[in-house]
């Protein structure tokens, strides 16, 4: 698991006008992760998470590749210097960004302010001028990347506007090479149909194209699963939801279309040497066709983008601009719930496999490095089932929630291929190490950072299964930009106003779920006045729940893409919080209860109905019966 470190210091050292916060993520195993969480206070009410990781390789350790010219010399601009080393080892660096946020820009008068930064592997307190304009590019230069010396590799978890608009604020993209294991894939530069796009005003803090061209080019990685979702440029403009928000999508080059389960190695045109990274790409279609996740082997952290996230966390409740509204996991008309279900199950299997590896590595490391008095030999055949160490029993007989490969030593014992009936029991873990075994942690592009990945994934699958079984309270919210009917599923909704069709039996329920039942007729053969809406009905009776739900919507209120009111940015920066006083929750029922793994879902009704038709019913039942 990873934890936030020095968050209060980082916040204290940033001007109050800055729309970003930064916190270092440190691994529990003591490894310096060189990973930061950047949170953005945007005008759209998205509050995206941007993850930054500095990867470095010394010249001695960098794999060397040879270009057409055969020149292997590194340009001085690409080199850094480790101030802690007397021999001043030279190294190449890259800052890997997971998404770039909404592209928020806030003007501020030039002044000086201290900030906590890390440079060349050591933390220091530096005084530097505040930029005339705060945006992602100037914020990174102010904190992690002084003078913009280090190039950026941006991994887009998907192409929605709140993940790519910050690309406008970074150096332009080019055909920078990025290797995925041993394969190199370079796409042609994306071009819009017709005239070229002019970047927004203040894109680079007033710097012109010549100044930007002197900075290292930005490299972009996207999922190879959804190429047509992103290119040509007209598709990017539409699928990014930029058109819905009156925005112009950034015109960027995707240098690499990453395949599923591939490791990332970075190299630049100026350097014929590569920088290995601990990152693995996983395809996760569902929220969008181009959705991806990534796994950091150094920190054992898995980022799932927008595929799912907790609706509220301590991070969102303690935001410096005031408590943020609860956020549901969102689906659009372009989402595929069956693909999402498959991706979530894939993540669950991946996490369980990694947890099993970590558990074995921990046990094996203790066995190899420990003293003799850390272990005792027990005659296994002489111990009853009730007295055997449950940890050892779990290892040889994995339960439903481990779902992980059985270690080889366990197979040998089960099959009787052992020399004797004595087993080695590690007692050091029981007495000298009170902390829990290291496990994979999960983070997301909104709200969620450093929660147990297996528990979080299993819980969201169970929650979705109960939605499919019509066991979660739901309410209609504001329609989407395309006029689609959208619903919110959340246990926190008032039961009195939540909707569920009172099915008399399973046959009646299956009739409502059957495709094409929207033309039902009454006993006289006339078309029923009740409008069929999947497993819900909207009656024309003025006292129906639909009328009450419609009256609860403030049509003059500005809504974000998640169906929640957009909070006033300026009042939040002044510490006033949300003016409604109900944490921005759309149904007005209040939000007082918080569970560790609590979700809500906002989706077009047709997307959920399609999921009911395509996801096997047997799988719903399995996850409904499982508990974390």
Coordinates of C-alpha atoms in Angstrom, one line a residue:
X1 CA 0.0 0.0 0.0
X2 CA 1.1 3.6 -0.6
X3 CA 0.5 6.6 1.6
X4 CA 0.4 10.3 1.3
X5 CA 3.5 11.9 2.6
X6 CA 4.3 15.6 3.4
X7 CA 0.9 16.7 2.2
X8 CA 0.5 19.5 4.7
X9 CA 4.0 20.8 3.9
X10 CA 3.3 20.8 0.1
X11 CA 0.0 22.6 0.6
X12 CA 1.5 25.1 3.0
X13 CA 4.2 26.0 0.4
X14 CA 1.8 26.6 -2.5
X15 CA 0.1 30.0 -3.0
X16 CA -3.6 30.0 -2.2
X17 CA -4.3 31.1 -5.8
X18 CA -2.8 27.9 -7.2
X19 CA -5.5 25.6 -8.5
X20 CA -3.4 22.5 -8.0
X21 CA -2.2 20.6 -5.0
X22 CA 0.7 18.1 -4.8
X23 CA 1.4 15.2 -2.4
X24 CA 4.1 12.6 -2.5
X25 CA 3.1 9.0 -2.5
X26 CA 5.4 6.8 -0.5
X27 CA 5.4 3.0 -0.5
X28 CA 5.0 1.2 2.8
X29 CA 8.1 -0.9 2.0
X30 CA 10.3 2.2 2.4
X31 CA 11.1 2.5 -1.3
X32 CA 11.3 6.1 -2.6
X33 CA 8.5 5.9 -5.2
X34 CA 9.3 9.3 -6.8
X35 CA 5.6 9.4 -7.4
X36 CA 3.2 12.3 -6.7
X37 CA -0.5 12.9 -6.7
X38 CA -1.5 16.2 -8.3
X39 CA -5.2 17.3 -7.8
X40 CA -6.8 20.0 -9.9
X41 CA -9.5 22.5 -8.8
X42 CA -11.3 23.0 -12.1
X43 CA -14.3 24.9 -13.2
X44 CA -16.2 21.8 -14.4
X45 CA -16.4 20.1 -11.0
X46 CA -14.3 17.2 -12.1
X47 CA -11.4 17.5 -9.6
X48 CA -9.2 15.2 -11.6
X49 CA -6.2 13.2 -10.3
X50 CA -2.9 13.6 -12.2
X51 CA -0.1 11.2 -11.2
X52 CA 3.5 12.2 -11.8
X53 CA 6.4 9.8 -11.6
X54 CA 10.1 10.5 -12.2
X55 CA 12.0 7.7 -13.8
X56 CA 15.7 7.9 -14.1
X57 CA 18.5 5.8 -15.5
X58 CA 22.3 6.3 -15.2
X59 CA 24.4 6.0 -18.3
X60 CA 25.9 2.8 -16.9
X61 CA 22.6 1.1 -16.5
X62 CA 20.7 2.4 -19.5
X63 CA 20.1 -0.1 -22.4
X64 CA 21.7 1.3 -25.5
X65 CA 20.0 1.4 -28.9
X66 CA 21.4 2.6 -32.2
X67 CA 19.7 4.9 -34.6
X68 CA 20.2 5.4 -38.3
X69 CA 23.1 7.7 -37.8
X70 CA 24.8 5.3 -35.4
X71 CA 25.4 8.3 -33.0
X72 CA 25.0 7.3 -29.3
X73 CA 26.0 10.6 -27.8
X74 CA 23.6 12.2 -25.4
X75 CA 22.8 15.9 -25.6
X76 CA 23.6 17.8 -22.5
X77 CA 20.1 19.1 -22.2
X78 CA 18.9 15.6 -21.5
X79 CA 21.4 15.0 -18.7
X80 CA 21.0 15.5 -15.0
X81 CA 23.4 15.4 -12.2
X82 CA 23.0 13.6 -8.9
X83 CA 24.2 16.1 -6.3
X84 CA 24.4 13.4 -3.6
X85 CA 27.1 11.5 -5.6
X86 CA 30.6 12.7 -5.5
X87 CA 31.4 11.2 -9.0
X88 CA 28.4 13.2 -10.3
X89 CA 26.8 10.3 -12.3
X90 CA 25.0 11.4 -15.4
X91 CA 21.6 10.2 -16.0
X92 CA 18.5 10.5 -18.2
X93 CA 15.1 11.3 -16.8
X94 CA 11.5 11.4 -17.8
X95 CA 8.4 12.6 -15.9
X96 CA 5.6 10.2 -16.5
X97 CA 2.1 11.8 -16.2
X98 CA -1.0 9.8 -15.9
X99 CA -3.5 12.2 -17.6
X100 CA -3.2 16.0 -17.7
X101 CA -6.5 17.1 -16.2
X102 CA -8.9 19.9 -17.4
X103 CA -6.3 22.5 -18.4
X104 CA -7.2 24.9 -15.7
X105 CA -5.5 28.3 -15.9
X106 CA -5.4 31.0 -13.2
X107 CA -3.6 34.3 -13.6
X108 CA -1.5 35.6 -10.7
X109 CA 0.8 38.6 -10.2
X110 CA 4.5 37.7 -10.3
X111 CA 6.0 37.3 -6.8
X112 CA 8.2 34.9 -4.9
X113 CA 7.0 32.1 -2.7
X114 CA 8.7 29.1 -1.2
X115 CA 7.7 25.6 -2.3
X116 CA 8.7 22.1 -1.6
X117 CA 10.3 20.4 -4.6
X118 CA 12.4 17.4 -5.3
X119 CA 15.2 17.7 -7.7
X120 CA 18.1 15.3 -8.5
X121 CA 16.8 12.8 -5.9
X122 CA 16.9 15.1 -2.9
X123 CA 14.1 17.2 -1.2
X124 CA 14.8 20.8 -0.8
X125 CA 13.0 24.1 -0.1
X126 CA 13.4 26.4 -2.9
X127 CA 12.3 30.0 -3.5
X128 CA 11.4 30.8 -7.1
X129 CA 9.2 33.3 -8.8
X130 CA 5.5 32.4 -9.2
X131 CA 4.4 32.2 -12.7
X132 CA 2.2 34.9 -14.3
X133 CA -0.3 32.2 -15.1
X134 CA -0.9 29.0 -13.2
X135 CA -1.5 26.0 -15.4
X136 CA -0.3 22.4 -15.5
X137 CA 2.9 23.2 -17.3
X138 CA 3.9 26.1 -15.1
X139 CA 2.9 24.2 -12.0
X140 CA 5.1 21.3 -12.9
X141 CA 8.0 23.7 -13.6
X142 CA 7.3 25.4 -10.2
X143 CA 7.5 22.0 -8.3
X144 CA 9.0 19.0 -10.0
X145 CA 10.6 20.2 -13.2
X146 CA 12.5 23.5 -12.9
X147 CA 13.0 25.2 -16.3
X148 CA 11.1 22.3 -17.9
X149 CA 14.4 20.4 -18.4
X150 CA 12.9 16.9 -18.0
X151 CA 10.6 15.6 -20.9
X152 CA 7.1 14.3 -20.3
X153 CA 5.5 11.0 -21.2
X154 CA 1.8 11.3 -20.8
X155 CA -0.3 8.1 -20.5
X156 CA -3.9 9.0 -21.3
X157 CA -6.2 6.6 -19.3
X158 CA -8.8 7.7 -21.9
X159 CA -9.6 10.6 -24.2
X160 CA -12.3 12.5 -22.2
X161 CA -11.7 16.2 -21.9
X162 CA -10.9 16.2 -18.1
X163 CA -7.9 13.9 -18.9
X164 CA -6.4 15.5 -22.0
X165 CA -7.0 19.3 -21.9
X166 CA -3.8 19.8 -19.9
X167 CA -1.9 18.8 -23.0
X168 CA -2.4 22.3 -24.2
X169 CA -0.2 23.5 -21.4
X170 CA 2.8 21.1 -22.0
X171 CA 5.4 21.3 -24.7
X172 CA 4.1 20.1 -28.1
X173 CA 4.1 16.4 -29.0
X174 CA 6.3 15.0 -31.7
X175 CA 7.3 11.6 -33.0
X176 CA 9.3 10.8 -29.9
X177 CA 10.0 7.1 -29.8
X178 CA 8.5 5.1 -26.9
X179 CA 9.2 1.4 -26.7
X180 CA 6.7 -1.1 -25.3
X181 CA 8.9 -4.0 -24.4
X182 CA 10.7 -4.8 -27.6
X183 CA 8.2 -3.2 -30.0
X184 CA 8.3 0.3 -31.2
X185 CA 5.2 1.9 -32.6
X186 CA 5.1 5.4 -34.1
X187 CA 1.9 6.9 -35.4
X188 CA 1.6 9.8 -37.9
X189 CA 0.9 13.2 -36.4
X190 CA -2.8 13.8 -35.9
X191 CA -4.2 16.6 -38.0
X192 CA -7.6 18.2 -37.8
X193 CA -9.9 18.3 -40.8
X194 CA -9.5 21.7 -42.4
X195 CA -7.6 24.5 -40.8
X196 CA -5.1 24.0 -38.0
X197 CA -6.1 24.6 -34.4
X198 CA -5.0 27.6 -32.5
X199 CA -4.1 26.9 -28.9
X200 CA -6.0 28.7 -26.2
X201 CA -4.6 32.0 -24.9
X202 CA -1.9 31.6 -22.3
X203 CA -1.1 28.1 -23.3
X204 CA 2.5 28.3 -22.2
X205 CA 2.6 31.2 -19.8
X206 CA 3.1 33.6 -22.7
X207 CA 5.9 31.8 -24.3
X208 CA 5.9 31.6 -28.1
X209 CA 6.4 28.5 -30.3
X210 CA 10.2 29.1 -30.6
X211 CA 10.6 29.1 -26.8
X212 CA 8.4 25.9 -26.5
X213 CA 10.4 24.2 -29.3
X214 CA 13.5 24.5 -27.2
X215 CA 11.9 22.4 -24.5
X216 CA 11.9 18.6 -24.7
X217 CA 8.9 17.3 -26.7
X218 CA 6.0 15.6 -25.0
X219 CA 5.3 11.9 -25.7
X220 CA 1.8 10.6 -25.5
X221 CA 0.8 6.9 -25.0
X222 CA -2.7 5.6 -25.5
X223 CA -4.4 2.3 -25.7
X224 CA -4.2 0.4 -28.9
X225 CA -7.6 -1.1 -28.2
X226 CA -9.5 2.1 -29.2
X227 CA -7.5 3.7 -32.0
X228 CA -10.6 4.6 -34.0
X229 CA -12.1 6.3 -30.9
X230 CA -9.2 8.8 -30.9
X231 CA -8.3 9.2 -34.6
X232 CA -8.9 10.9 -36.9
X233 CA -9.0 14.2 -35.1
X234 CA -12.7 14.7 -35.7
X235 CA -13.3 11.5 -33.6
X236 CA -11.2 12.9 -30.8
X237 CA -13.1 16.2 -30.8
X238 CA -16.4 14.3 -30.5
X239 CA -15.5 11.4 -28.2
X240 CA -13.5 13.6 -25.8
X241 CA -16.8 15.4 -24.9
X242 CA -15.1 18.7 -25.8
X243 CA -17.9 19.7 -28.0
X244 CA -20.4 19.2 -25.2
X245 CA -18.4 21.7 -23.1
X246 CA -17.6 24.2 -25.8
X247 CA -13.9 23.2 -25.8
X248 CA -11.4 22.6 -28.5
X249 CA -9.6 19.3 -28.1
X250 CA -5.8 19.5 -28.1
X251 CA -4.2 18.4 -31.3
X252 CA -1.6 15.9 -30.2
X253 CA 0.4 13.1 -31.6
X254 CA -0.1 9.6 -30.1
X255 CA 3.5 8.3 -30.3
X256 CA 2.6 4.8 -29.2
X257 CA -0.5 2.7 -29.2
X258 CA 0.3 0.4 -26.2
X259 CA -0.8 -3.2 -26.3
X260 CA -2.3 -5.1 -23.4
X261 CA -0.1 -6.3 -20.6
X262 CA 3.0 -4.6 -22.0
X263 CA 5.9 -3.0 -20.1
X264 CA 6.9 0.6 -20.9
X265 CA 10.5 1.7 -21.8
X266 CA 11.1 5.3 -22.7
X267 CA 13.6 6.7 -25.2
X268 CA 14.0 10.1 -26.9
X269 CA 15.3 11.1 -30.3
X270 CA 18.2 12.9 -28.6
X271 CA 19.2 9.8 -26.7
X272 CA 19.7 6.4 -28.2
X273 CA 19.6 4.9 -24.7
X274 CA 16.4 3.8 -23.0
X275 CA 14.9 4.4 -19.6
X276 CA 13.2 1.4 -18.2
X277 CA 10.1 2.0 -16.2
X278 CA 8.2 -0.2 -13.7
X279 CA 4.9 0.4 -15.5
X280 CA 2.7 -2.2 -17.2
X281 CA -0.3 -1.2 -19.4
X282 CA -3.6 -3.0 -19.1
X283 CA -6.5 -2.5 -21.6
X284 CA -9.7 -1.7 -19.7
X285 CA -12.5 -1.0 -22.3
X286 CA -15.9 -0.2 -20.8
X287 CA -16.1 3.3 -19.6
X288 CA -14.7 4.2 -23.1
X289 CA -13.2 1.8 -25.8
X290 CA -9.8 3.4 -25.3
X291 CA -9.7 3.1 -21.5
X292 CA -6.5 1.7 -20.0
X293 CA -5.1 1.0 -16.6
X294 CA -1.4 0.9 -15.5
X295 CA 0.4 -1.0 -12.8
X296 CA 3.6 0.3 -11.0
X297 CA 5.7 -2.6 -9.9
X298 CA 7.8 -0.4 -7.6
X299 CA 4.9 0.9 -5.5
X300 CA 2.5 -2.0 -6.2
X301 CA -0.1 0.6 -7.2
X302 CA -2.7 0.0 -9.9
X303 CA -4.5 3.0 -11.5
X304 CA -7.8 2.3 -13.2
X305 CA -8.6 5.7 -14.6
X306 CA -12.3 6.4 -14.7
X307 CA -13.3 2.7 -14.8
X308 CA -14.4 3.0 -11.2
X309 CA -13.6 4.9 -8.0
X310 CA -15.0 5.5 -4.6
X311 CA -17.7 8.2 -4.5
X312 CA -16.0 9.9 -1.5
X313 CA -12.7 9.6 0.3
X314 CA -10.9 11.5 3.1
X315 CA -9.0 13.3 0.3
X316 CA -12.1 14.7 -1.2
X317 CA -13.6 15.7 2.1
X318 CA -10.5 17.5 3.2
X319 CA -9.7 19.4 -0.1
X320 CA -8.2 22.8 0.5
X321 CA -11.0 24.4 -1.5
X322 CA -13.7 22.8 0.5
X323 CA -15.4 19.4 0.6
X324 CA -16.1 18.1 -2.8
X325 CA -19.4 16.5 -3.9
X326 CA -19.7 12.8 -3.9
X327 CA -18.8 11.4 -7.4
X328 CA -20.5 8.5 -9.0
X329 CA -18.7 6.2 -11.5
X330 CA -20.0 7.5 -14.8
X331 CA -21.0 5.8 -18.0
X332 CA -22.0 7.5 -21.2
X333 CA -23.8 6.4 -24.4
X334 CA -20.5 5.3 -25.7
X335 CA -19.9 3.0 -22.7
X336 CA -20.2 -0.7 -22.9
X337 CA -21.2 -2.3 -19.5
X338 CA -20.4 -5.8 -20.7
X339 CA -16.9 -4.7 -21.6
X340 CA -16.6 -2.9 -18.3
X341 CA -17.7 -6.0 -16.4
X342 CA -15.0 -8.1 -18.3
X343 CA -12.4 -5.5 -17.6
X344 CA -13.2 -5.3 -13.9
X345 CA -13.0 -9.1 -13.6
X346 CA -9.7 -9.0 -15.4
X347 CA -8.4 -6.4 -12.9
X348 CA -9.6 -8.6 -10.0
X349 CA -7.7 -11.6 -11.4
X350 CA -4.6 -9.4 -12.0
X351 CA -4.6 -8.0 -8.5
X352 CA -5.1 -11.4 -6.9
X353 CA -2.1 -12.8 -8.8
X354 CA 0.1 -9.8 -7.8
X355 CA -1.1 -10.2 -4.1
X356 CA -0.2 -13.8 -4.2
X357 CA 3.3 -13.0 -5.6
X358 CA 3.8 -10.3 -2.9
X359 CA 2.7 -12.7 -0.2
X360 CA 5.1 -15.4 -1.4
X361 CA 8.0 -12.8 -1.8
X362 CA 7.4 -11.6 1.7
X363 CA 7.4 -15.1 3.1
X364 CA 10.4 -16.2 1.0
X365 CA 12.4 -13.1 1.8
X366 CA 11.8 -13.6 5.6
X367 CA 12.8 -17.3 5.2
X368 CA 16.0 -16.5 3.4
X369 CA 17.1 -13.5 5.4
X370 CA 15.8 -14.4 8.9
X371 CA 17.7 -16.1 11.7
X372 CA 17.1 -19.6 12.7
X373 CA 15.1 -18.6 15.8
X374 CA 12.5 -16.9 13.6
X375 CA 11.2 -20.2 12.5
X376 CA 10.0 -23.4 14.1
X377 CA 9.5 -26.9 12.6
X378 CA 6.1 -28.4 13.3
X379 CA 5.1 -32.0 12.6
X380 CA 2.2 -31.2 10.3
X381 CA 0.7 -34.7 10.4
X382 CA 0.4 -34.4 14.2
X383 CA -1.6 -31.2 14.2
X384 CA -5.3 -31.2 13.9
X385 CA -7.1 -29.0 11.3
X386 CA -8.4 -26.7 14.1
X387 CA -4.8 -26.1 15.4
X388 CA -3.0 -25.5 12.2
X389 CA -1.7 -22.0 11.4
X390 CA -4.5 -20.4 9.3
X391 CA -2.0 -18.6 7.2
X392 CA -0.4 -21.8 6.1
X393 CA -3.8 -23.4 5.5
X394 CA -4.7 -20.4 3.3
X395 CA -1.5 -20.8 1.3
X396 CA -2.2 -24.3 0.3
X397 CA -6.0 -24.0 0.1
X398 CA -6.7 -20.5 -1.4
X399 CA -10.2 -19.2 -0.6
X400 CA -12.6 -17.4 -2.9
X401 CA -11.1 -14.1 -2.1
X402 CA -7.5 -14.9 -2.9
X403 CA -8.1 -16.4 -6.3
X404 CA -4.4 -16.7 -6.7
X405 CA -2.0 -19.4 -7.9
X406 CA -1.0 -21.9 -5.3
X407 CA 2.7 -21.7 -4.5
X408 CA 4.8 -24.7 -5.6
X409 CA 5.6 -25.8 -2.1
X410 CA 1.9 -25.9 -1.3
X411 CA 1.2 -28.2 -4.4
X412 CA 4.0 -30.5 -3.2
X413 CA 2.5 -30.8 0.2
X414 CA -1.0 -31.4 -1.1
X415 CA 0.1 -34.1 -3.5
X416 CA 2.2 -35.8 -0.9
X417 CA 5.4 -35.2 -2.8
X418 CA 7.4 -34.3 0.3
X419 CA 10.1 -36.0 2.1
X420 CA 8.6 -35.9 5.6
X421 CA 5.7 -34.5 7.5
X422 CA 7.5 -31.5 9.0
X423 CA 6.6 -28.0 7.8
X424 CA 8.4 -24.6 8.3
X425 CA 6.2 -22.0 10.1
X426 CA 7.3 -18.4 10.2
X427 CA 6.7 -17.0 13.6
X428 CA 8.5 -13.7 13.0
X429 CA 5.5 -12.3 11.1
X430 CA 3.2 -13.2 13.9
X431 CA 5.1 -11.5 16.6
X432 CA 7.6 -8.9 15.3
X433 CA 5.7 -7.4 12.4
X434 CA 2.4 -6.0 13.3
X435 CA 1.8 -4.4 9.9
X436 CA -0.3 -6.3 7.3
X437 CA 1.4 -8.0 4.4
X438 CA 2.1 -5.8 1.5
X439 CA -0.7 -5.8 -1.1
X440 CA -1.6 -4.0 -4.3
X441 CA -3.2 -0.6 -3.8
X442 CA -5.7 1.1 -6.1
X443 CA -5.9 4.6 -7.3
X444 CA -8.1 6.3 -9.9
X445 CA -8.5 9.5 -11.9
X446 CA -11.0 10.9 -9.4
X447 CA -11.4 10.7 -5.6
X448 CA -9.5 7.5 -4.9
X449 CA -5.9 6.9 -3.9
X450 CA -4.3 4.1 -1.9
X451 CA -7.1 1.7 -1.1
X452 CA -6.9 -2.0 -1.1
X453 CA -7.2 -3.0 -4.8
X454 CA -8.7 -6.4 -4.3
X455 CA -11.3 -5.3 -1.8
X456 CA -12.2 -2.2 -3.9
X457 CA -12.6 -4.2 -7.1
X458 CA -14.6 -7.0 -5.6
X459 CA -16.9 -4.4 -4.0
X460 CA -17.6 -2.5 -7.2
X461 CA -18.3 -5.8 -9.0
X462 CA -20.8 -6.7 -6.2
X463 CA -22.3 -3.2 -6.4
X464 CA -22.8 -3.4 -10.1
X465 CA -24.3 -6.9 -9.8
X466 CA -26.9 -5.6 -7.4
X467 CA -27.7 -2.8 -9.8
X468 CA -28.3 -5.4 -12.5
X469 CA -30.5 -7.3 -10.1
X470 CA -32.5 -4.1 -9.3
X471 CA -31.4 -4.1 -5.7
X472 CA -29.9 -0.6 -5.4
X473 CA -32.0 2.5 -4.9
X474 CA -32.0 4.7 -8.0
X475 CA -33.3 8.1 -9.2
X476 CA -33.5 9.9 -12.5
X477 CA -31.2 12.9 -12.7
X478 CA -30.7 15.6 -15.4
X479 CA -30.7 14.2 -18.9
X480 CA -27.4 14.0 -20.8
X481 CA -26.2 16.4 -23.5
X482 CA -27.6 14.1 -26.1
X483 CA -31.0 14.0 -24.5
X484 CA -30.4 10.5 -23.1
X485 CA -32.2 9.6 -19.9
X486 CA -29.8 9.2 -17.0
X487 CA -30.2 7.6 -13.7
X488 CA -28.2 7.5 -10.4
X489 CA -27.8 4.3 -8.4
X490 CA -26.8 4.9 -4.8
X491 CA -27.6 3.3 -1.5
X492 CA -27.5 6.8 0.1
X493 CA -30.7 7.8 -1.9
X494 CA -33.8 8.1 0.1
X495 CA -35.7 4.9 -0.1
X496 CA -39.0 6.8 -0.3
X497 CA -37.9 8.6 -3.5
X498 CA -35.9 5.7 -5.0
X499 CA -37.5 3.7 -7.7
X500 CA -37.9 0.0 -8.1
X501 CA -40.6 -1.8 -10.1
X502 CA -42.7 -4.0 -7.8
X503 CA -42.2 -7.3 -9.7
X504 CA -44.6 -10.0 -8.5
X505 CA -42.4 -12.9 -9.6
X506 CA -39.3 -13.7 -11.7
X507 CA -41.4 -14.2 -14.9
X508 CA -42.8 -10.7 -14.5
X509 CA -39.3 -9.3 -14.0
X510 CA -37.9 -11.1 -17.0
X511 CA -40.8 -9.7 -19.1
X512 CA -39.8 -6.2 -18.2
X513 CA -36.1 -6.9 -18.9
X514 CA -36.9 -8.5 -22.3
X515 CA -35.7 -6.4 -25.3
X516 CA -38.5 -4.8 -27.3
X517 CA -41.2 -4.6 -24.6
X518 CA -41.6 -0.9 -25.0
X519 CA -44.7 -1.4 -27.1
X520 CA -46.8 -3.1 -24.4
X521 CA -50.5 -3.0 -24.8
X522 CA -53.4 -3.0 -22.3
X523 CA -56.1 -5.6 -22.0
X524 CA -58.1 -4.0 -24.9
X525 CA -55.1 -4.1 -27.3
X526 CA -54.4 -0.4 -27.0
X527 CA -51.0 0.9 -26.5
X528 CA -50.3 1.4 -22.8
X529 CA -50.0 5.0 -21.6
X530 CA -47.2 4.0 -19.4
X531 CA -43.8 4.7 -21.1
X532 CA -41.5 1.7 -20.8
X533 CA -38.1 2.6 -19.5
X534 CA -36.3 -0.7 -19.1
X535 CA -37.2 -2.1 -15.7
X536 CA -38.7 1.2 -14.6
X537 CA -42.0 2.8 -15.5
X538 CA -42.8 6.5 -15.9
X539 CA -46.5 6.9 -15.2
X540 CA -48.5 9.9 -16.4
X541 CA -50.1 10.3 -13.0
X542 CA -49.2 13.6 -11.5
X543 CA -48.4 12.1 -8.2
X544 CA -46.0 9.6 -9.6
X545 CA -42.4 9.4 -8.4
X546 CA -41.3 10.6 -11.9
X547 CA -43.1 13.9 -11.4
X548 CA -41.6 14.3 -8.0
X549 CA -38.1 13.5 -9.3
X550 CA -38.5 16.0 -12.1
X551 CA -39.6 18.7 -9.7
X552 CA -36.5 18.1 -7.6
X553 CA -34.3 19.1 -10.6
X554 CA -33.2 22.7 -10.8
X555 CA -33.2 23.3 -14.5
X556 CA -31.3 26.6 -14.0
X557 CA -28.5 24.9 -12.2
X558 CA -25.2 24.2 -14.1
X559 CA -24.6 20.5 -14.1
X560 CA -21.3 18.7 -14.7
X561 CA -20.9 15.6 -16.8
X562 CA -21.5 13.5 -13.6
X563 CA -25.0 14.9 -13.1
X564 CA -24.1 16.9 -10.1
X565 CA -24.3 20.7 -9.6
X566 CA -21.1 22.6 -10.4
X567 CA -19.8 24.3 -7.3
X568 CA -18.8 27.9 -7.4
X569 CA -15.0 27.9 -7.9
X570 CA -14.4 31.3 -6.4
X571 CA -16.4 30.7 -3.3
X572 CA -14.6 27.4 -2.8
X573 CA -11.2 29.1 -3.0
X574 CA -12.4 31.5 -0.4
X575 CA -13.2 28.5 1.9
X576 CA -17.0 28.9 1.7
X577 CA -17.6 25.3 0.4
X578 CA -20.7 24.5 -1.6
X579 CA -23.5 27.1 -1.4
X580 CA -26.2 24.5 -1.2
X581 CA -24.9 23.2 2.1
X582 CA -25.6 19.6 1.2
X583 CA -22.2 18.8 -0.2
X584 CA -23.5 19.2 -3.8
X585 CA -25.5 16.0 -3.6
X586 CA -28.1 16.1 -6.3
X587 CA -31.0 14.4 -4.5
X588 CA -30.8 16.7 -1.5
X589 CA -31.1 13.7 0.9
X590 CA -27.9 14.5 2.6
X591 CA -24.7 12.5 2.7
X592 CA -23.7 11.6 6.2
X593 CA -22.7 8.0 6.1
X594 CA -19.3 6.9 4.8
X595 CA -18.1 3.4 4.3
X596 CA -14.7 2.5 3.2
X597 CA -15.7 1.1 -0.2
X598 CA -18.8 3.0 -1.2
X599 CA -19.8 3.5 -4.8
X600 CA -22.6 5.1 -6.8
X601 CA -23.2 4.8 -10.6
X602 CA -24.5 7.4 -13.0
X603 CA -25.4 6.0 -16.4
X604 CA -27.9 6.2 -19.3
X605 CA -30.7 3.7 -18.6
X606 CA -30.2 2.1 -22.0
X607 CA -26.5 1.3 -21.1
X608 CA -27.6 -0.5 -17.9
X609 CA -30.4 -2.3 -19.8
X610 CA -28.0 -3.5 -22.4
X611 CA -25.7 -4.8 -19.7
X612 CA -28.6 -6.8 -18.3
X613 CA -29.0 -8.5 -21.7
X614 CA -25.4 -9.2 -22.3
X615 CA -23.8 -10.0 -18.9
X616 CA -24.6 -13.6 -17.9
X617 CA -27.1 -13.7 -15.0
X618 CA -25.1 -16.4 -13.3
X619 CA -22.2 -13.9 -12.9
X620 CA -24.4 -11.4 -11.2
X621 CA -25.4 -13.9 -8.6
X622 CA -21.8 -15.0 -7.9
X623 CA -20.7 -11.5 -7.0
X624 CA -23.8 -10.6 -5.1
X625 CA -23.1 -13.5 -2.8
X626 CA -19.5 -12.5 -2.2
X627 CA -18.4 -10.2 0.6
X628 CA -15.2 -8.4 1.1

